[in-house]
PDB file of C-alpha atoms in Angstrom:
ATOM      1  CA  UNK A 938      -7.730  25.038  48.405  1.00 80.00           C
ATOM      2  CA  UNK A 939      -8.175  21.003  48.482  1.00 91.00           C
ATOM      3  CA  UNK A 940     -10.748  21.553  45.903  1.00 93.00           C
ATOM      4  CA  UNK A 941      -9.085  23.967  43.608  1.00 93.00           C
ATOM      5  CA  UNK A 942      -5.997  21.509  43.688  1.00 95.00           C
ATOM      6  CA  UNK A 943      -8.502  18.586  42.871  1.00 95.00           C
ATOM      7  CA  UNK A 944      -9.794  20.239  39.809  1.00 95.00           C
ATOM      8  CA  UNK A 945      -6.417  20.802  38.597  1.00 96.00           C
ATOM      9  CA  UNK A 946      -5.194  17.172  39.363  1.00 96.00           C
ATOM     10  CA  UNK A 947      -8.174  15.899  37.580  1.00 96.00           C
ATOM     11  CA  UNK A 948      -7.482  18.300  34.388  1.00 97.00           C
ATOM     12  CA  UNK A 949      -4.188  17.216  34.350  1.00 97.00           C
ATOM     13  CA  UNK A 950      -5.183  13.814  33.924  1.00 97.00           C
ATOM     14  CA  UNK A 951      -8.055  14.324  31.445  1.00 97.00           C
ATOM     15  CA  UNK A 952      -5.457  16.401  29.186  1.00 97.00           C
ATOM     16  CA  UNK A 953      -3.021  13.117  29.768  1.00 97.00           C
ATOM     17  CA  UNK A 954      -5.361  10.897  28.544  1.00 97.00           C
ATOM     18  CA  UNK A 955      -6.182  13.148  25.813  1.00 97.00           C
ATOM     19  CA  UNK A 956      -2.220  13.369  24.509  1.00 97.00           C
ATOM     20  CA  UNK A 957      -2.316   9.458  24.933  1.00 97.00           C
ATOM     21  CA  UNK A 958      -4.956   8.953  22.410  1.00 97.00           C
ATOM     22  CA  UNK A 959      -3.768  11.227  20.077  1.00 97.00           C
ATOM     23  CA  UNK A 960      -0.092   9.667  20.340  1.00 97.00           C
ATOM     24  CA  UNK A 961      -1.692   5.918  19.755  1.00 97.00           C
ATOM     25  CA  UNK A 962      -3.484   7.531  16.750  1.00 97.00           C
ATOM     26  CA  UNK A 963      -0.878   9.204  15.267  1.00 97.00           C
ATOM     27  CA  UNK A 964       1.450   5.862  15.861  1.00 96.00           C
ATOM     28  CA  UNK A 965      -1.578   3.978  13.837  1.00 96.00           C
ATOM     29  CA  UNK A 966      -1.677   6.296  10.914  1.00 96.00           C
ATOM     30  CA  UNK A 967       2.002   6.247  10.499  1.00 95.00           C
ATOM     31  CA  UNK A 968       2.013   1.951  10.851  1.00 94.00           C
ATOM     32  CA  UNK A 969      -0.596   2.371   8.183  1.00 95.00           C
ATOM     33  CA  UNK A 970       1.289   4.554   5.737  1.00 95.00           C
ATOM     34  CA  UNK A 971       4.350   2.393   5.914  1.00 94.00           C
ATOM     35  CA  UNK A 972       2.628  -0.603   4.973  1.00 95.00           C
ATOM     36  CA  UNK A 973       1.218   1.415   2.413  1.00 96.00           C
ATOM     37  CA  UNK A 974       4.255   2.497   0.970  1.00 95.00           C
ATOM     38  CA  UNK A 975       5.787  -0.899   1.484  1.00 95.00           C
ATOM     39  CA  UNK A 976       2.918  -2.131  -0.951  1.00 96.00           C
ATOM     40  CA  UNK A 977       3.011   0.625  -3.295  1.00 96.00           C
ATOM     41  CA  UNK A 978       6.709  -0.317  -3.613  1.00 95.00           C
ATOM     42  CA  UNK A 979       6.466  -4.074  -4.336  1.00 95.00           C
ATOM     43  CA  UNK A 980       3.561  -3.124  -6.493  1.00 95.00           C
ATOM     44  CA  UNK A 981       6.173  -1.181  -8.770  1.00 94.00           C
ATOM     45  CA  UNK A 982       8.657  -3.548  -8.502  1.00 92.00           C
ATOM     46  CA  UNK A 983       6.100  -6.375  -9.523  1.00 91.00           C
ATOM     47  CA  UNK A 984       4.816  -4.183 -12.220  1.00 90.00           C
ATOM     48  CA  UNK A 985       8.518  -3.294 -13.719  1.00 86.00           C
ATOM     49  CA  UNK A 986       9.770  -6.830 -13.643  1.00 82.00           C
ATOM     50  CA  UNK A 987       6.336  -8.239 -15.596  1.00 84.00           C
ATOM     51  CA  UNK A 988       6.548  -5.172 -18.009  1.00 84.00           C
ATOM     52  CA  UNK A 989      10.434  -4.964 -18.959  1.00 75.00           C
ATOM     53  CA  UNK A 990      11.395  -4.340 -22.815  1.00 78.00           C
ATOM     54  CA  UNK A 991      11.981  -8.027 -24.579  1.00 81.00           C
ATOM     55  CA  UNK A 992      13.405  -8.673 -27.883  1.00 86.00           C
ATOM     56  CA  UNK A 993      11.878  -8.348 -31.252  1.00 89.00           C
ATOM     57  CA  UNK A 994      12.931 -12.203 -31.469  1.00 90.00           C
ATOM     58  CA  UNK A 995      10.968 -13.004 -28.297  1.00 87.00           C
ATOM     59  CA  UNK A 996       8.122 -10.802 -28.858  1.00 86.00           C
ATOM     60  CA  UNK A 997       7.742 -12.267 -32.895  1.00 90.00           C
ATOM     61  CA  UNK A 998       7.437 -15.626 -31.308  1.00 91.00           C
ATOM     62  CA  UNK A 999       4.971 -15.175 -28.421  1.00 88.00           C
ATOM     63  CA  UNK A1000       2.995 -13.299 -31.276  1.00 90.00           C
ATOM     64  CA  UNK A1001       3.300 -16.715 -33.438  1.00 92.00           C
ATOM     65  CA  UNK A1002       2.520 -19.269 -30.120  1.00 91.00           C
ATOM     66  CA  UNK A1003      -0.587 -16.959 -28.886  1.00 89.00           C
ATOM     67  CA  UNK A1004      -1.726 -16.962 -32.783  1.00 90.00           C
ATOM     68  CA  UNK A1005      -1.374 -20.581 -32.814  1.00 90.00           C
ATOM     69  CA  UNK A1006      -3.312 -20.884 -29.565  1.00 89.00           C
ATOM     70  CA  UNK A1007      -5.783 -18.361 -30.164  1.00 90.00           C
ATOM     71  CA  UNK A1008      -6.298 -17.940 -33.609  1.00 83.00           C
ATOM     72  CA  UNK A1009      -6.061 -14.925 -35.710  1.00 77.00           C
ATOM     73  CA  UNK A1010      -9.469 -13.226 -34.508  1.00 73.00           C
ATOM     74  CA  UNK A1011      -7.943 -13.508 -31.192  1.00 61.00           C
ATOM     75  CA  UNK A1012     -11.348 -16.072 -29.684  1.00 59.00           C
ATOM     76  CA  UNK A1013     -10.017 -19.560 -28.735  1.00 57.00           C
ATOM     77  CA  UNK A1014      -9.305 -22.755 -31.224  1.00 52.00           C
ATOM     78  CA  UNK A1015      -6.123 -23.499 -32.752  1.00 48.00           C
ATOM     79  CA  UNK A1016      -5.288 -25.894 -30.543  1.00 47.00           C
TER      80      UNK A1016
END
């Protein structure tokens, strides 16, 4: 009976161990995702702020300043 009680002790813990892994990898993969969504979110924010709608005034004169700087065939001179 010892024996039989030893074998089931010892599967007991091997199937603990088991659910302990797979807890601290599952607890990994979710850390992981949240940062990833935390990044994916100040990516978008990032990407809204430096793409917002401007003003036919302000767009007319960074067209004139990056003419100026870069010439009209776009390669660099001007200035």
């Amino acid at each position: 009976m010892s024996a039989y009680l030893s074998i089931v002790a010892g599967a007991i813990k091997l199937f603990n161990y088991l659910a302990a892994a797979l807890q601290q990898h599952h607890d990994e993969i979710n850390g992981a995702n949240a940062q990833k969504v935390a990044t994916d979110d100040a990516t978008t924010k990032v990407l809204e702020s430096v793409s917002a709608p401007i003003s036919d005034a302000d767009r007319d004169k960074l067209w004139v300043d990056n003419k100026a700087e870069f010439g009209p065939s776009g390669g660099t001179g001007g200035k």
